[in-house]
JSON list of C-alpha atoms and ligand atoms in Angstrom, two decimals:
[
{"chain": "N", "resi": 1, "resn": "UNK", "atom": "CA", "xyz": [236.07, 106.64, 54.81]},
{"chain": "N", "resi": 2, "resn": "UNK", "atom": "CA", "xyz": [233.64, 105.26, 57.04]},
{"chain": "N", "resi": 3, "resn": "UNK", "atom": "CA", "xyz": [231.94, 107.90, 59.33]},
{"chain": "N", "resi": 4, "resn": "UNK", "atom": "CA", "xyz": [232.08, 106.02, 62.55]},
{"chain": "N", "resi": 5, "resn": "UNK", "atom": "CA", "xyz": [235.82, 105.95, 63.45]},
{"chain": "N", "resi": 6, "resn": "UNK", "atom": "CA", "xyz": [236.94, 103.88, 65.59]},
{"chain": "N", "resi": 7, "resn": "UNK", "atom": "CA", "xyz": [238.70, 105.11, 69.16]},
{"chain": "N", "resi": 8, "resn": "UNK", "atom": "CA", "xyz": [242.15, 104.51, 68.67]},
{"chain": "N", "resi": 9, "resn": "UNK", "atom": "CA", "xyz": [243.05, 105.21, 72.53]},
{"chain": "N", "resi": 10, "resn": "UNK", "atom": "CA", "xyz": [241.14, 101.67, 73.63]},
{"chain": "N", "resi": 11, "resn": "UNK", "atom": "CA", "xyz": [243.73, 99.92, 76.00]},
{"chain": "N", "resi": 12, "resn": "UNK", "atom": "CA", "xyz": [246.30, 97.31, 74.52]},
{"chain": "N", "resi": 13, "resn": "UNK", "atom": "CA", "xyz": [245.63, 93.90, 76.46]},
{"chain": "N", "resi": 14, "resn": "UNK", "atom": "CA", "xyz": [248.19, 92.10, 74.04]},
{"chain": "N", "resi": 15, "resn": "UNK", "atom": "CA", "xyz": [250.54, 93.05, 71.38]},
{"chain": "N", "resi": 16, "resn": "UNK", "atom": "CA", "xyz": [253.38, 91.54, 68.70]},
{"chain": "N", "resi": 17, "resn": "UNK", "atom": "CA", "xyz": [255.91, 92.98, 66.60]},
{"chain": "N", "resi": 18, "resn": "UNK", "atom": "CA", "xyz": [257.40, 91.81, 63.41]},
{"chain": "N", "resi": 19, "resn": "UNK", "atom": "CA", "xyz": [260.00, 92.88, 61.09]},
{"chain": "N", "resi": 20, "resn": "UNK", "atom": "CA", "xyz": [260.59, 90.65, 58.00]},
{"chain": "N", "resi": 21, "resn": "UNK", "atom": "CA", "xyz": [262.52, 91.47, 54.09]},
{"chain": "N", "resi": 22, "resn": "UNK", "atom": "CA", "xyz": [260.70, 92.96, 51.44]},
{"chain": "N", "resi": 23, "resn": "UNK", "atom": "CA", "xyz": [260.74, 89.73, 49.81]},
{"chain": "N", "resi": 24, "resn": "UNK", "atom": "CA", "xyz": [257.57, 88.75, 48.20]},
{"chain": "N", "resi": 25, "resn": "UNK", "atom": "CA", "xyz": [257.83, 85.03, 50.06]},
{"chain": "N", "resi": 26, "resn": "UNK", "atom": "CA", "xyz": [257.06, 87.11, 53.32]},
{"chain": "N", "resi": 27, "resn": "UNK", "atom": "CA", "xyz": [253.57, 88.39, 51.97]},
{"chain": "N", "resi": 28, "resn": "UNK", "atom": "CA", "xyz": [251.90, 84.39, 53.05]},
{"chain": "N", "resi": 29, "resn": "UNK", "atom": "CA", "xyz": [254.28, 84.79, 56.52]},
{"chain": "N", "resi": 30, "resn": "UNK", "atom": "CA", "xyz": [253.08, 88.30, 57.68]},
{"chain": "N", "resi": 31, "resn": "UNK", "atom": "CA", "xyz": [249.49, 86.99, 56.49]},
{"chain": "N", "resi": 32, "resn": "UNK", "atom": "CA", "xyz": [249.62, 84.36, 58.89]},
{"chain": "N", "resi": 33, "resn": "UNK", "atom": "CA", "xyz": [251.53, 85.25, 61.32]},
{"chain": "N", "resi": 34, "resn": "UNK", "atom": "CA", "xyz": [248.93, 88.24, 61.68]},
{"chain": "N", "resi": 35, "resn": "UNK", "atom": "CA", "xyz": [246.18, 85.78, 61.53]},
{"chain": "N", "resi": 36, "resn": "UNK", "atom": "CA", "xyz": [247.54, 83.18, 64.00]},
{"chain": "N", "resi": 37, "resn": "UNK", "atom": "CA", "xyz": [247.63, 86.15, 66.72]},
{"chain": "N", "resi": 38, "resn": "UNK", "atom": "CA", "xyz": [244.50, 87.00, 66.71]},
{"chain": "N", "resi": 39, "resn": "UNK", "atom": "CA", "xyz": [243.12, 83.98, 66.44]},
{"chain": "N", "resi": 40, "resn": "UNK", "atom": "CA", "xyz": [243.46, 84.05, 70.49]},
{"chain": "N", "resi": 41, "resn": "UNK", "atom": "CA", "xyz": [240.27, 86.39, 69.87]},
{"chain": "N", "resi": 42, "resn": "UNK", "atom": "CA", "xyz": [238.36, 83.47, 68.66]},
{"chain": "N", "resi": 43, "resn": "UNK", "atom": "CA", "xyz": [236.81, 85.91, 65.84]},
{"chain": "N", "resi": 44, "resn": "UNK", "atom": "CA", "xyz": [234.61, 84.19, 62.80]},
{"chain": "N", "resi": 45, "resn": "UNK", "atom": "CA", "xyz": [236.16, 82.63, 59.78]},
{"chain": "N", "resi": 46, "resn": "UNK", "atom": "CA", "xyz": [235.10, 85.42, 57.89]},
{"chain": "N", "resi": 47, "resn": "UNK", "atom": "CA", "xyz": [236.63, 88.01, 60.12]},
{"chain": "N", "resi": 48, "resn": "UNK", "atom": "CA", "xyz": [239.59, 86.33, 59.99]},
{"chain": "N", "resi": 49, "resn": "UNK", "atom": "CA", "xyz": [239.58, 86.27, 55.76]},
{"chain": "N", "resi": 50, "resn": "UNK", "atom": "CA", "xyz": [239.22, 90.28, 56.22]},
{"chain": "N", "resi": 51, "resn": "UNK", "atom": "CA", "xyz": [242.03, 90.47, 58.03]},
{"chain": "N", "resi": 52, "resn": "UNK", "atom": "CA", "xyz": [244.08, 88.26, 56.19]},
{"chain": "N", "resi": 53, "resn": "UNK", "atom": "CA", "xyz": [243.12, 89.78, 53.03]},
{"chain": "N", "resi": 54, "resn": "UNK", "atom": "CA", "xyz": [243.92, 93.33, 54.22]},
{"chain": "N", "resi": 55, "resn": "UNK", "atom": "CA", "xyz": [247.12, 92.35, 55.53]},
{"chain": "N", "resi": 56, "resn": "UNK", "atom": "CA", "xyz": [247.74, 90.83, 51.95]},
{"chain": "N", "resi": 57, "resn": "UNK", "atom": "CA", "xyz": [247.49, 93.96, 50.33]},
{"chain": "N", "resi": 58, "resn": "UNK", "atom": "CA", "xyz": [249.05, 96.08, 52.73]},
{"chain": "N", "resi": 59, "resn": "UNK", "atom": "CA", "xyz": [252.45, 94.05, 52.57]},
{"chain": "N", "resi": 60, "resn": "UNK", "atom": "CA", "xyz": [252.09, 93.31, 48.77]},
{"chain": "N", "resi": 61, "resn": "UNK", "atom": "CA", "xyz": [252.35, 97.36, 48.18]},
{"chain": "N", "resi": 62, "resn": "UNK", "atom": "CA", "xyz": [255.53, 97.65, 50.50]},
{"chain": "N", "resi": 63, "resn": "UNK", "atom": "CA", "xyz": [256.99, 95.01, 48.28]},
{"chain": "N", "resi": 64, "resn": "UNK", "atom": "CA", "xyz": [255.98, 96.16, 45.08]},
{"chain": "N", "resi": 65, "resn": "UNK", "atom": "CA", "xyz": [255.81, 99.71, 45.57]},
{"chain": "N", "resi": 66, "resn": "UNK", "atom": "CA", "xyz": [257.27, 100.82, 48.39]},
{"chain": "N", "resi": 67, "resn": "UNK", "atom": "CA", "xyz": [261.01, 99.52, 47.97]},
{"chain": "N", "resi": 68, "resn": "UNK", "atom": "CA", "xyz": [260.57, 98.33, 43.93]},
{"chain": "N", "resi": 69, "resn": "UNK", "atom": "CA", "xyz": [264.09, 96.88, 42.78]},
{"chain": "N", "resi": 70, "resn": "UNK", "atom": "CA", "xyz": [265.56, 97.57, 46.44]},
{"chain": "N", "resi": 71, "resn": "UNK", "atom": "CA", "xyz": [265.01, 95.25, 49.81]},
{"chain": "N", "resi": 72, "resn": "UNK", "atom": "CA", "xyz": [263.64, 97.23, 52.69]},
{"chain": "N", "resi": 73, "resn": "UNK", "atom": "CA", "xyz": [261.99, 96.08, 55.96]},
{"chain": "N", "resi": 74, "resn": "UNK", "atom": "CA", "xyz": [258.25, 95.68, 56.90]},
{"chain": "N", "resi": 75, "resn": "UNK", "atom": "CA", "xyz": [257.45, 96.40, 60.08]},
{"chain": "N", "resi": 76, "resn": "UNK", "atom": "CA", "xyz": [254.61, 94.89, 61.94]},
{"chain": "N", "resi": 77, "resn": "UNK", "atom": "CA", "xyz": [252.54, 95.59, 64.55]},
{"chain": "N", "resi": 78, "resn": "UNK", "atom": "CA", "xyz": [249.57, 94.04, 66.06]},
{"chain": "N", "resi": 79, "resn": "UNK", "atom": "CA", "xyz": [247.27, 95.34, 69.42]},
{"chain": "N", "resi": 80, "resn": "UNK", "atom": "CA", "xyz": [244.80, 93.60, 70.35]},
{"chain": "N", "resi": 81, "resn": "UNK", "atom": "CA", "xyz": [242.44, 96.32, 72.53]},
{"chain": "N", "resi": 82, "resn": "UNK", "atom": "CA", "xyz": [239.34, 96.61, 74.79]},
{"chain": "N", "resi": 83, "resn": "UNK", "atom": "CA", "xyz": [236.36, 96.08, 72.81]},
{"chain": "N", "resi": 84, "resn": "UNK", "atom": "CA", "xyz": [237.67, 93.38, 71.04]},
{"chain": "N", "resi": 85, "resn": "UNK", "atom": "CA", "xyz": [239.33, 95.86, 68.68]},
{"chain": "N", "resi": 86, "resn": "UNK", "atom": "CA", "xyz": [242.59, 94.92, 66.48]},
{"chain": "N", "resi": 87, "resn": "UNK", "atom": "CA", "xyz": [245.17, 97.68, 65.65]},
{"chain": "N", "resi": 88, "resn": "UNK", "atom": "CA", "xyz": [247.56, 96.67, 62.86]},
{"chain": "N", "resi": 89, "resn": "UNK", "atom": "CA", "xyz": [250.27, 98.80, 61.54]},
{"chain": "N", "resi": 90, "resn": "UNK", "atom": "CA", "xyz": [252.20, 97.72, 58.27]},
{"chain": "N", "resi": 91, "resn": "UNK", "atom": "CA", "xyz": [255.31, 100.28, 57.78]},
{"chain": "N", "resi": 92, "resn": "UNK", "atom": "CA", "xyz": [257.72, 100.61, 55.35]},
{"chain": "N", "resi": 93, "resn": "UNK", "atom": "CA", "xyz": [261.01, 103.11, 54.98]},
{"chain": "N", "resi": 94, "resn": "UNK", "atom": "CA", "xyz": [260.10, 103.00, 51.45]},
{"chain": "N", "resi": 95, "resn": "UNK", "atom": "CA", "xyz": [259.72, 105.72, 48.31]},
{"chain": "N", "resi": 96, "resn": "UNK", "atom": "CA", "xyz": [256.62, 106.74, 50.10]},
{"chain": "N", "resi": 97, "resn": "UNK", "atom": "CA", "xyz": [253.23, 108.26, 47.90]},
{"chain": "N", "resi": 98, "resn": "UNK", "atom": "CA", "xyz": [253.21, 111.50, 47.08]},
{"chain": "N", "resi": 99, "resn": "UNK", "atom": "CA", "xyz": [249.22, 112.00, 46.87]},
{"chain": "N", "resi": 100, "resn": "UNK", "atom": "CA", "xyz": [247.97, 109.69, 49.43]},
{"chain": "N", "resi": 101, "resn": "UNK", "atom": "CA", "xyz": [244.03, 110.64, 48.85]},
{"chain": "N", "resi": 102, "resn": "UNK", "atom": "CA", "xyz": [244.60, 109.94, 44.86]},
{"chain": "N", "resi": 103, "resn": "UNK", "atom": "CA", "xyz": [246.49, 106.80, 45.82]},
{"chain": "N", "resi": 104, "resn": "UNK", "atom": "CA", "xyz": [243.65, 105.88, 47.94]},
{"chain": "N", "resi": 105, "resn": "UNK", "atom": "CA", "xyz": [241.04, 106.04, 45.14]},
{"chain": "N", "resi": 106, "resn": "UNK", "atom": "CA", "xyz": [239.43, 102.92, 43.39]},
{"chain": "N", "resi": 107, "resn": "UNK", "atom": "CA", "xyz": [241.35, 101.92, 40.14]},
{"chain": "N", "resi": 108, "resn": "UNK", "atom": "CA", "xyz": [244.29, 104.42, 40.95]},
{"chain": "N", "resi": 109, "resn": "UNK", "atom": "CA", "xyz": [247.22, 102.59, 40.45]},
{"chain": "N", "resi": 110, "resn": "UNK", "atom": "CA", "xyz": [251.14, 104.03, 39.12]},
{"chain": "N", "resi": 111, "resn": "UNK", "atom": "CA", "xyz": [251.76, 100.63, 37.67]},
{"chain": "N", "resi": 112, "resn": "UNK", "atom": "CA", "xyz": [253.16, 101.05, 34.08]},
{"chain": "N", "resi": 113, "resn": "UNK", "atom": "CA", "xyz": [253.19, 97.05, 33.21]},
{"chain": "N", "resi": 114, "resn": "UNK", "atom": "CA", "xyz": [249.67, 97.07, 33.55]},
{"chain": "N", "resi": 115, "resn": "UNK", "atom": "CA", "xyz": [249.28, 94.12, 36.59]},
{"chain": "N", "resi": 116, "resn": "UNK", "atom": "CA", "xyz": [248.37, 95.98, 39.44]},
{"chain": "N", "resi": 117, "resn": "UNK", "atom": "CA", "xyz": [244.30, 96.64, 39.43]},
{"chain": "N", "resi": 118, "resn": "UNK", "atom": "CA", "xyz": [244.93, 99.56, 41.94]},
{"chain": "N", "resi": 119, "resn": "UNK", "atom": "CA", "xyz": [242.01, 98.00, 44.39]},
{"chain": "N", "resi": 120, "resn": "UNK", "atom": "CA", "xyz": [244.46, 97.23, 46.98]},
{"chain": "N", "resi": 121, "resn": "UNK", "atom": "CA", "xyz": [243.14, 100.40, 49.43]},
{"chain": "N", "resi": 122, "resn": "UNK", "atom": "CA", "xyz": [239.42, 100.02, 48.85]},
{"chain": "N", "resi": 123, "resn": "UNK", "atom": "CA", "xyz": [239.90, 96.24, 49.64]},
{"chain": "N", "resi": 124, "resn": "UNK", "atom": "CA", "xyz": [241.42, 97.42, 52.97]},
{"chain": "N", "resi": 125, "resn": "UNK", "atom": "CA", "xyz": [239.14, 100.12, 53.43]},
{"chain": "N", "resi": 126, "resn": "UNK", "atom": "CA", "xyz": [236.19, 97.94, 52.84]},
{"chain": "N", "resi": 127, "resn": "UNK", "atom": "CA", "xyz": [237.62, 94.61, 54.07]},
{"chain": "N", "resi": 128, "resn": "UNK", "atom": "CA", "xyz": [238.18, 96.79, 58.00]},
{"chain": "N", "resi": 129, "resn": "UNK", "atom": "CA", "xyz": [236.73, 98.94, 60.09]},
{"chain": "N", "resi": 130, "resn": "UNK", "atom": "CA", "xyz": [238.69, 101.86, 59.38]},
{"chain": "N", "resi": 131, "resn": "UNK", "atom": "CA", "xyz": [242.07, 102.22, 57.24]},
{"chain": "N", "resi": 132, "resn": "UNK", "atom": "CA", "xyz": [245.03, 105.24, 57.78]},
{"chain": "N", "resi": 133, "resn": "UNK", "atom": "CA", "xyz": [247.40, 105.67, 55.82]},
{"chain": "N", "resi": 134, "resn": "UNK", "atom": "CA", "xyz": [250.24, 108.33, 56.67]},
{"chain": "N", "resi": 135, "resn": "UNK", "atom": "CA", "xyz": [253.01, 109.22, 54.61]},
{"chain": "N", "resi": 136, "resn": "UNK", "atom": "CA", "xyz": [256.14, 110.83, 53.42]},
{"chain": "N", "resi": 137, "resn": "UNK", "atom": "CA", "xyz": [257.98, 111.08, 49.65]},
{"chain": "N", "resi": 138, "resn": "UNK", "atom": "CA", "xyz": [261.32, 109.34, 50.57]},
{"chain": "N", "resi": 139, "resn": "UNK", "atom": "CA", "xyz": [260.44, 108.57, 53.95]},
{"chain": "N", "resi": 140, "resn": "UNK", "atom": "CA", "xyz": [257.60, 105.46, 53.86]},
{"chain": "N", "resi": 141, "resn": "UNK", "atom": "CA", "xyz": [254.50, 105.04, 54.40]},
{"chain": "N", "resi": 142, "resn": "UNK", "atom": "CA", "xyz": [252.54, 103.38, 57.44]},
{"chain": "N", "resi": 143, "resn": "UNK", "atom": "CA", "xyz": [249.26, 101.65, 57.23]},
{"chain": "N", "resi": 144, "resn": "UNK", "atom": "CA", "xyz": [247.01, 101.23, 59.97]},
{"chain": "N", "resi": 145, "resn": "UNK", "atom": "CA", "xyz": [244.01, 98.80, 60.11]},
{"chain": "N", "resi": 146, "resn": "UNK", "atom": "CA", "xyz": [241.48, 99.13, 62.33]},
{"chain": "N", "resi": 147, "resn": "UNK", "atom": "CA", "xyz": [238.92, 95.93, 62.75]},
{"chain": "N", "resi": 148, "resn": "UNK", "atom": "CA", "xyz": [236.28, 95.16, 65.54]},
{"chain": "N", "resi": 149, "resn": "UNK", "atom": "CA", "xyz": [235.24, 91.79, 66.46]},
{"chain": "N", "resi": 150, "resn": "UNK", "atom": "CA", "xyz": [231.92, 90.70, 67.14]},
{"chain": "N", "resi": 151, "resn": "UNK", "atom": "CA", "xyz": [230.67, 90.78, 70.31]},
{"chain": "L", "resi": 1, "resn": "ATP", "atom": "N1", "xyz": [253.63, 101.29, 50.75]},
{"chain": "L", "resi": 1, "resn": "ATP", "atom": "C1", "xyz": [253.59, 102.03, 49.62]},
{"chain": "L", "resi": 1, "resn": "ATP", "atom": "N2", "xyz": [254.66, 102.76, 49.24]},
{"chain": "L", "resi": 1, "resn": "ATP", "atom": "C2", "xyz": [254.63, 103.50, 48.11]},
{"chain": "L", "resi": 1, "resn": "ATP", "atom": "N3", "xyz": [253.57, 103.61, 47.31]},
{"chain": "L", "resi": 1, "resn": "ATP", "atom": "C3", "xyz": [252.46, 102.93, 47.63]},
{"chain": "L", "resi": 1, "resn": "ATP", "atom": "C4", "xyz": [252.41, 102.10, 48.80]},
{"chain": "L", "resi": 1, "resn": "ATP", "atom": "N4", "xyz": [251.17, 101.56, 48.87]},
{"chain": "L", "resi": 1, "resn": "ATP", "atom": "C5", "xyz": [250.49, 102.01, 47.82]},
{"chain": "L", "resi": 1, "resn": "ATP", "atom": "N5", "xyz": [251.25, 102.85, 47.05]},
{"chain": "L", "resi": 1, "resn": "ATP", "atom": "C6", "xyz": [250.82, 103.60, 45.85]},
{"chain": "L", "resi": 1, "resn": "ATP", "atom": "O1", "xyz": [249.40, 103.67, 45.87]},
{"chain": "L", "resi": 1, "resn": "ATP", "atom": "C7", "xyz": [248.86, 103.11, 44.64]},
{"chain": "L", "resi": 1, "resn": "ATP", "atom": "C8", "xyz": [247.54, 102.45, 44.94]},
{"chain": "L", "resi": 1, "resn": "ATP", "atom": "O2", "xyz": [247.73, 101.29, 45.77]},
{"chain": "L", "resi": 1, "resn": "ATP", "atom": "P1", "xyz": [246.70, 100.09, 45.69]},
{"chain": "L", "resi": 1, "resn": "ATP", "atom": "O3", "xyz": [247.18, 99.01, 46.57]},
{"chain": "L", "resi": 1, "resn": "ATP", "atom": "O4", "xyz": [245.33, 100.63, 45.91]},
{"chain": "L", "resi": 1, "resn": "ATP", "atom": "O5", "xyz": [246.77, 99.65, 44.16]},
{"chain": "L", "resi": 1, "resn": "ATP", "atom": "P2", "xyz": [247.94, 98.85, 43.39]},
{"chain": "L", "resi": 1, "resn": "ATP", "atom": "O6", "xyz": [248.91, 98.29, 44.38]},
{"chain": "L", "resi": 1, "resn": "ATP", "atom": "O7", "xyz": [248.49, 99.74, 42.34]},
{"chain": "L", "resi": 1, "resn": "ATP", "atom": "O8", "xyz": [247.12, 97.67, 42.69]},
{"chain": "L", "resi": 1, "resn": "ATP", "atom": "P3", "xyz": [246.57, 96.33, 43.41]},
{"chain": "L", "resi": 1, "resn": "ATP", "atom": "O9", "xyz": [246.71, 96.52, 44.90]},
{"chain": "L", "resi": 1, "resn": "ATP", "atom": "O10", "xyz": [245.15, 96.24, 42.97]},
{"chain": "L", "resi": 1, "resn": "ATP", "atom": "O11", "xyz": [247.44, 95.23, 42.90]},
{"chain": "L", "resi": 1, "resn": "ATP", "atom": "C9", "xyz": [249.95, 102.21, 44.12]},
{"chain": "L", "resi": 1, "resn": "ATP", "atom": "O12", "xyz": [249.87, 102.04, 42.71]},
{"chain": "L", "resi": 1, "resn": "ATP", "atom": "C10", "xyz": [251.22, 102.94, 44.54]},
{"chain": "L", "resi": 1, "resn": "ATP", "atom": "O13", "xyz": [251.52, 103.98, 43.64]},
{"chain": "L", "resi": 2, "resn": "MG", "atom": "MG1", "xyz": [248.31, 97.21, 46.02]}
]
């Protein structure tokens, strides 16, 4: 983790909520839809590929590993804050992970079939500002991206 965490108490000046199937058609939808929000923030194209790309990954794992054979929701969330800071939260009333620090680690993956390259965290972690990820076994998991904007 990065060592200078971002203030998560900044004031909202605009926010959205979404709540869409587990199916894997909704990864490209959430993706966008995330993107097309804060678009109003007029941020660079490659700010907005971080964002879209971290979204990607987030929603993929409530999909794949988060509700597995089963259909669950993904919830949504998206601040825009002071400072030009974007909050998203990706949720899931999933299987949740039992070691979230081990889960977060490059490579780790608890895909059997061998086509999961367990990168999906450190591209989040790398591809924002700051990445939580909060958890319990039977419960879910939520995801929170942090990203600042350029000035
Ligand atoms: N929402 C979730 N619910 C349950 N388990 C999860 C969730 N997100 C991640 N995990 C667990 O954390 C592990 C690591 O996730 P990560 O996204 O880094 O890699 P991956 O999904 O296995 O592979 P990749 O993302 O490269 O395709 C997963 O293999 C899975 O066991
Ligand atoms: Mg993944």
């Amino acid at each position: 983790m990065k060592s200078n965490r971002v203030d998560f108490s900044a004031a909202v000046e605009n926010e959205m909520q979404l709540v869409l199937p587990s199916l894997s058609v909704n990864e490209g939808m959430a993706r966008a839809a995330v993107a097309a929000f804060c678009a109003q923030l007029n941020p660079t194209a490659l700010e907005l590929a971080d964002i879209k790309c971290a979204v990607s990954e987030a929603v993929t794992n409530c999909i794949v590993h988060a509700y597995r054979e089963q259909m669950g929701d993904i919830l949504i969330g998206v601040k825009l804050c002071e400072g030009r800071l974007i909050q998203i939260e990706i949720r899931d009333r999933g299987c949740g992970i039992e070691n979230v620090k081990q889960a977060r680690e490059p490579l780790f993956t608890t895909d059997a079939e061998g086509e999961r390259s367990g990168m999906g965290f450190t591209v989040m972690e790398n591809f924002c500002d700051e990445l939580r990820v909060s958890s319990r076994v039977g419960k879910g998991t939520t995801v929170t991206l942090l990203k600042r904007l350029h000035k």
